[in-house]
Short mmCIF file of C-alpha atoms and ligand atoms in Angstrom, two decimals:
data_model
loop_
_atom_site.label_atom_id
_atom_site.label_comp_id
_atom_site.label_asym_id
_atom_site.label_seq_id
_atom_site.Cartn_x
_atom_site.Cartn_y
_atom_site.Cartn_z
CA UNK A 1 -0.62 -15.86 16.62
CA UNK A 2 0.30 -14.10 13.35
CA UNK A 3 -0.21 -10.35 13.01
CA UNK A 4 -2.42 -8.62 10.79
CA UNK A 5 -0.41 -7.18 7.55
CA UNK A 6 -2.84 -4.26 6.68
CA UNK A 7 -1.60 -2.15 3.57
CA UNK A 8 -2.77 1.99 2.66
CA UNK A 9 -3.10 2.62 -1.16
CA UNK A 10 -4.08 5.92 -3.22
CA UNK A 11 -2.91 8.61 -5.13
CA UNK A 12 -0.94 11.78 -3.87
CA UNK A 13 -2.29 13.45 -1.19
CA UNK A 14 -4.88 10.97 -0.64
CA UNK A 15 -4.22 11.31 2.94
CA UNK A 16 -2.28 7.97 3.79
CA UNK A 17 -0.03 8.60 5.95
CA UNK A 18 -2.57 10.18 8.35
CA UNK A 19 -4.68 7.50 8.49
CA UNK A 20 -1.42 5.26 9.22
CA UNK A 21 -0.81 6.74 12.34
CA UNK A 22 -4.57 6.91 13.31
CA UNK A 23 -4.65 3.36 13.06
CA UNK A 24 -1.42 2.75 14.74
CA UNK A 25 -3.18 4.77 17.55
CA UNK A 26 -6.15 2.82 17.86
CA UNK A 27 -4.15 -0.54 17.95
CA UNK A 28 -1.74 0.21 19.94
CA UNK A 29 -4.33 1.64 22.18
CA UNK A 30 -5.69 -2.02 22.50
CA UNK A 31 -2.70 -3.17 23.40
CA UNK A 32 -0.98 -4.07 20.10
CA UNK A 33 2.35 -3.95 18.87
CA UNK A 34 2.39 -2.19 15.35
CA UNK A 35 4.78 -1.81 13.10
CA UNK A 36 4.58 1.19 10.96
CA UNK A 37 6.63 0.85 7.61
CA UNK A 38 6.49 2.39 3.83
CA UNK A 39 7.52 1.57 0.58
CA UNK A 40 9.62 1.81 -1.81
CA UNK A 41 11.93 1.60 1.66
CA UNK A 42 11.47 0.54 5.14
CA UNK A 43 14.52 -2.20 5.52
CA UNK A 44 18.41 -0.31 5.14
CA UNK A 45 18.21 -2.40 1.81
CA UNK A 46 15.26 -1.22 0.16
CA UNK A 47 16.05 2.57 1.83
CA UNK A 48 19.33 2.61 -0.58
CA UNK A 49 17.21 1.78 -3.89
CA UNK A 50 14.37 4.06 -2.68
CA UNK A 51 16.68 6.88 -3.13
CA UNK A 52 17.88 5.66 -6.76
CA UNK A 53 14.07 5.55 -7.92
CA UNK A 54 12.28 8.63 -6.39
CA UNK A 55 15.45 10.85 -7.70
CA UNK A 56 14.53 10.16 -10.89
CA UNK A 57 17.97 8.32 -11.20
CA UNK A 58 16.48 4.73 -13.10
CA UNK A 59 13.74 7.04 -15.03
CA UNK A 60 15.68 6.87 -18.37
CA UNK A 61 16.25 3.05 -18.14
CA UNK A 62 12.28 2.75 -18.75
CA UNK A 63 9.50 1.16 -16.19
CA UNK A 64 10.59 -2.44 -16.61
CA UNK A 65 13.91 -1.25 -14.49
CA UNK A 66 11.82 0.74 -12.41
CA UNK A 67 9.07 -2.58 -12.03
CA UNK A 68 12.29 -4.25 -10.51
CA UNK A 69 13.99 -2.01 -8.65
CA UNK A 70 10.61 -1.25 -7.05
CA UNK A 71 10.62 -5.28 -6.81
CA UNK A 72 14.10 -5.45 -5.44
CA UNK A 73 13.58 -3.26 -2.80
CA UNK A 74 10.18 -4.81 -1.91
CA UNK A 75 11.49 -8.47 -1.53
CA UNK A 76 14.22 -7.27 1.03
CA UNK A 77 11.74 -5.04 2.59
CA UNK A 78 9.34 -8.01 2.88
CA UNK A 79 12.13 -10.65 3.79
CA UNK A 80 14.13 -8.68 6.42
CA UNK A 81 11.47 -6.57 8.46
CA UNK A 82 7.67 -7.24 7.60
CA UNK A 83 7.44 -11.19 7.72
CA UNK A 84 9.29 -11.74 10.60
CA UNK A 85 7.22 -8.62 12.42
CA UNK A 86 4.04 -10.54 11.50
CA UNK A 87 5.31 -14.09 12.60
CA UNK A 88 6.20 -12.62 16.02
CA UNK A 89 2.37 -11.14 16.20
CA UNK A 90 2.71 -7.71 15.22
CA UNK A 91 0.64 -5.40 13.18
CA UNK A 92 2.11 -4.13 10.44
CA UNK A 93 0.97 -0.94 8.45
CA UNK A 94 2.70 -0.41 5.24
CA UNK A 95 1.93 2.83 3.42
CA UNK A 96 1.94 1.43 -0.59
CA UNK A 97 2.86 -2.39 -1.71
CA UNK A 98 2.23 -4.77 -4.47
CA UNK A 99 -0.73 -2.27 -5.56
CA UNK A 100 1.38 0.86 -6.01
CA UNK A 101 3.23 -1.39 -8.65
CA UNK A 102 0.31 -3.19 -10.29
CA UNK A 103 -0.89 0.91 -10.82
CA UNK A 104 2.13 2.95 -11.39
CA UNK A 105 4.02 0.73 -13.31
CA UNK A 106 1.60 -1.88 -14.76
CA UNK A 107 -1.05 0.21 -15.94
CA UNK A 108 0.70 3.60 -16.04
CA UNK A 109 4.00 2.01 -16.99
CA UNK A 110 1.98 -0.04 -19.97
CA UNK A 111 3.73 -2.98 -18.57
CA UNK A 112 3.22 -6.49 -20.13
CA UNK A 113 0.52 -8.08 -17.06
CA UNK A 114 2.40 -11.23 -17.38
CA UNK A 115 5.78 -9.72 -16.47
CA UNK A 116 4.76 -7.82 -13.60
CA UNK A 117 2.68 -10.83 -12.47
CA UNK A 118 5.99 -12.84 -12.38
CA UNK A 119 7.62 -9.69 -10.67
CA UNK A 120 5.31 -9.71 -8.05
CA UNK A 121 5.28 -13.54 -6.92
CA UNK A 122 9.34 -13.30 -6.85
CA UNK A 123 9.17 -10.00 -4.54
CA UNK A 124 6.71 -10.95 -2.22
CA UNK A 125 6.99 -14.84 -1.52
CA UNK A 126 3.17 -15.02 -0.71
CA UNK A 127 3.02 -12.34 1.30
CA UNK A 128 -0.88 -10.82 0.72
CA UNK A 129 -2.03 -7.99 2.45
CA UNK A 130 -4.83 -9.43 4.71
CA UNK A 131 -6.48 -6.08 4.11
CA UNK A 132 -5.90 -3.13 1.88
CA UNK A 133 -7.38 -0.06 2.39
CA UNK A 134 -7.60 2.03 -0.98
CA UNK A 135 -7.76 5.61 -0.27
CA UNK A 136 -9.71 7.16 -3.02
CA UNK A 137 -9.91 11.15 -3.94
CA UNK A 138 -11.03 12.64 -7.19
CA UNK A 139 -7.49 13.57 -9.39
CA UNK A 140 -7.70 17.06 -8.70
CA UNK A 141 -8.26 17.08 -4.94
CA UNK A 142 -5.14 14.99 -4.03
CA UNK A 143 -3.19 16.82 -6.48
CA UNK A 144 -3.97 20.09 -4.78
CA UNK A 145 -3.54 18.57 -1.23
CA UNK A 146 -0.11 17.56 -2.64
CA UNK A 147 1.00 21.03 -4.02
CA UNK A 148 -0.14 22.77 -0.96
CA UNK A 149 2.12 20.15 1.36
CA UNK A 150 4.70 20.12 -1.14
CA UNK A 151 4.72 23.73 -0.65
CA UNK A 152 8.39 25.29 -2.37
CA UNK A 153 9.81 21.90 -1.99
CA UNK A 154 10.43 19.44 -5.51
CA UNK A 155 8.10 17.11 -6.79
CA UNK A 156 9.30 13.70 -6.86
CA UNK A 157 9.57 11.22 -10.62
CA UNK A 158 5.90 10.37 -10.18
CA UNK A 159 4.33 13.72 -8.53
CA UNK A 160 5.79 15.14 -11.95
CA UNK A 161 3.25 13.77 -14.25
CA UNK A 162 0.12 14.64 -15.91
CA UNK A 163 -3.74 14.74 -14.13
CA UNK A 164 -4.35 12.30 -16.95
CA UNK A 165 -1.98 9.81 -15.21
CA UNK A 166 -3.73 10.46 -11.82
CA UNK A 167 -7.30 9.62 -13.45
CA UNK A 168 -5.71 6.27 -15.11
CA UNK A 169 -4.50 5.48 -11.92
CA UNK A 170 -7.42 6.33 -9.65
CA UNK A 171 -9.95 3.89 -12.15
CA UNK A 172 -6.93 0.88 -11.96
CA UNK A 173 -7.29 1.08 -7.83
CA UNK A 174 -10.93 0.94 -8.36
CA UNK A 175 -10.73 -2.08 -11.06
CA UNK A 176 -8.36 -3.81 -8.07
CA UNK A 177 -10.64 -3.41 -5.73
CA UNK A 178 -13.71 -4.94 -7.95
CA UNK A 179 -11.71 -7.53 -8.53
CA UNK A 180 -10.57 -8.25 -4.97
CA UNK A 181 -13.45 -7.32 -3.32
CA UNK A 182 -12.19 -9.99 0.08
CA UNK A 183 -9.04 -8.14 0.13
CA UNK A 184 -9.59 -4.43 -0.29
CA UNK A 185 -12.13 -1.71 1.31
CA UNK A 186 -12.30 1.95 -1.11
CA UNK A 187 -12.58 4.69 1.63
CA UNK A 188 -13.92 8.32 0.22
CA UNK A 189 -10.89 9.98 1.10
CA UNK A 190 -12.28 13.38 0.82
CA UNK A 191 -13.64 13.44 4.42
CA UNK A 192 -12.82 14.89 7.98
CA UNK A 193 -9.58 12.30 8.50
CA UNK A 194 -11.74 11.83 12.13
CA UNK A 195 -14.51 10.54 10.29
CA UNK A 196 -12.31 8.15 7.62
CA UNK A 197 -10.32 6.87 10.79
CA UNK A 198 -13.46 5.76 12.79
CA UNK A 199 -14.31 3.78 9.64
CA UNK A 200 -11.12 2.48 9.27
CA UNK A 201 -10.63 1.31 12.40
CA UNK A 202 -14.25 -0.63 12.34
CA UNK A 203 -13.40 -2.37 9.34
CA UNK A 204 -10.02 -3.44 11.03
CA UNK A 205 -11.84 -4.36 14.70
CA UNK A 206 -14.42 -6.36 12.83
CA UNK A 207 -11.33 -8.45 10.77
CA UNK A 208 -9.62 -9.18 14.02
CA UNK A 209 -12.55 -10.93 15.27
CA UNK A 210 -12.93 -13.14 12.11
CA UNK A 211 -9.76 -13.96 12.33
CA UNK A 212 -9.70 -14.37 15.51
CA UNK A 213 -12.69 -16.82 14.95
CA UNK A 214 -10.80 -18.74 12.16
CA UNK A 215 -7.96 -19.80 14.42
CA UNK A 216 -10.13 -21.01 17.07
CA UNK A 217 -12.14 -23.26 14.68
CA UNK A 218 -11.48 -26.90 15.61
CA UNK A 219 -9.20 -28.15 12.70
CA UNK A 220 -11.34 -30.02 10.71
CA UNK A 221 -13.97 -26.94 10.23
CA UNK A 222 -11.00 -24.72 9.48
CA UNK A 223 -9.84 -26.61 6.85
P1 TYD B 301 6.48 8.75 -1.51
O1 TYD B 301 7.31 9.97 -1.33
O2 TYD B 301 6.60 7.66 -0.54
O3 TYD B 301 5.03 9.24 -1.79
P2 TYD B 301 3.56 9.02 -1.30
O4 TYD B 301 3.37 9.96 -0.18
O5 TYD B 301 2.77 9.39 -2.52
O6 TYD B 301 3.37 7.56 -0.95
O7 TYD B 301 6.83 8.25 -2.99
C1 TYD B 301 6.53 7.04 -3.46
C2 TYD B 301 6.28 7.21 -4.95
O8 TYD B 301 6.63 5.98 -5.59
C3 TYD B 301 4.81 7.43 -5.24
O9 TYD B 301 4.67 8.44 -6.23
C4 TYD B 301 4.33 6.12 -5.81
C5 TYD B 301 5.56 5.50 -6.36
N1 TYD B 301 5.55 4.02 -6.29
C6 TYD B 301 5.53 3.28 -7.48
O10 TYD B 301 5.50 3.84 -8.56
N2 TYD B 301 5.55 1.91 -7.41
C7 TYD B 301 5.61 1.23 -6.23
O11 TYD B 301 5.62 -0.03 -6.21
C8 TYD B 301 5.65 2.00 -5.01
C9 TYD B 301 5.73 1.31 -3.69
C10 TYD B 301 5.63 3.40 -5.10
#
């Protein structure tokens, strides 16, 4: 059976990559083999351009570069290491994906919807998320959580900019979500991470056994 391609989304410090590996615990805990991968990066391909984006390195070309090296990188990321993980029946938890662009550089980026429409289709070959899980935290809190980690260390291109920026993008993962309401769960991010996991891991129990309902449908009802 085909894995479960789950996908984390939020501002800085929203508290992703925590709630990654507390997921990855509770699966793997049931016996599941997860795959736990990030973008921009996660195949040797897209690893190369992550370094030429987050340096700052493309920034003067403008956000349509950026849009496709982001793309690039995603489409190599997708071809070479997520779809075959999920047609061999693992989980796979990717920490940002098509929603990171659709926010950072569609909205943020004031890129033209139909472009990064087309982008998208080309990088990801139909690959959905069956769930996204938006992690969302008022501006100012993940912005502070992501100084204090950051600690004397440099921010990268996009932890540079303004706590405008972070509102803009906070209210375009909240018009995603409205919009894909089948597709993506909001979490208050500004909880114990015990307490957000439990709930994350509910939501993700309760979509394994639709699924799991779905494929055991005799054809005819499935269809
Ligand atoms: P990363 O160090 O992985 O940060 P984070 O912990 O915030 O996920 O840096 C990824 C940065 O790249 C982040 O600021 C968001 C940005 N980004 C985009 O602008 N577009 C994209 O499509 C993706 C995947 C990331």
């Amino acid at each position: 059976m085909q894995g479960l391609f789950i996908t984390f989304e939020g501002g800085e410090g929203a508290g992703k990559s925590t709630q990654i590996a507390r997921l990855a615990e509770h699966l793997r805990a049931q016996g599941h083999d997860v795959l736990v991968t990030r973008e921009p990066g996660g195949s040797p391909g897209a690893e190369a351009v992550r370094h030429v984006i987050l340096s700052g390195a493309a920034e003067p070309f403008g956000p349509a570069m950026e849009a496709l090296l982001f793309a690039a990188a995603r489409n190599d990321h997708v071809e070479q290491v997520m779809r075959p993980a999920l047609r061999s029946g693992r989980m796979v938890l990717c920490d940002r994906y098509i929603d990171s662009s659709r926010v950072y550089q569609g909205v943020t980026g004031n890129l033209d919807p139909d472009l990064m429409r087309a982008i998208e289709r080309s990088a990801i070959n139909g690959l959905m998320p069956d769930l996204t899980i938006i992690l969302d935290l008022p501006a100012e809190v993940g912005l502070q959580r992501a100084n204090a980690r950051r600690g004397e260390g440099t921010a990268d291109r996009f932890e540079k900019e303004t706590i405008d920026m972070h509102h803009r993008r906070r209210d375009a993962y909240l018009a995603i979500a409205k919009a894909e309401p089948d597709r993506c769960s909001v979490i208050a991010a500004d909880r114990p991470a015990g307490e957000i996991a439990r709930e994350i891991a509910a939501l993700v129990d309760k979509l394994k056994v639709e699924r799991r309902a779905i494929a055991q449908q005799p054809a005819e009802v499935a269809r």
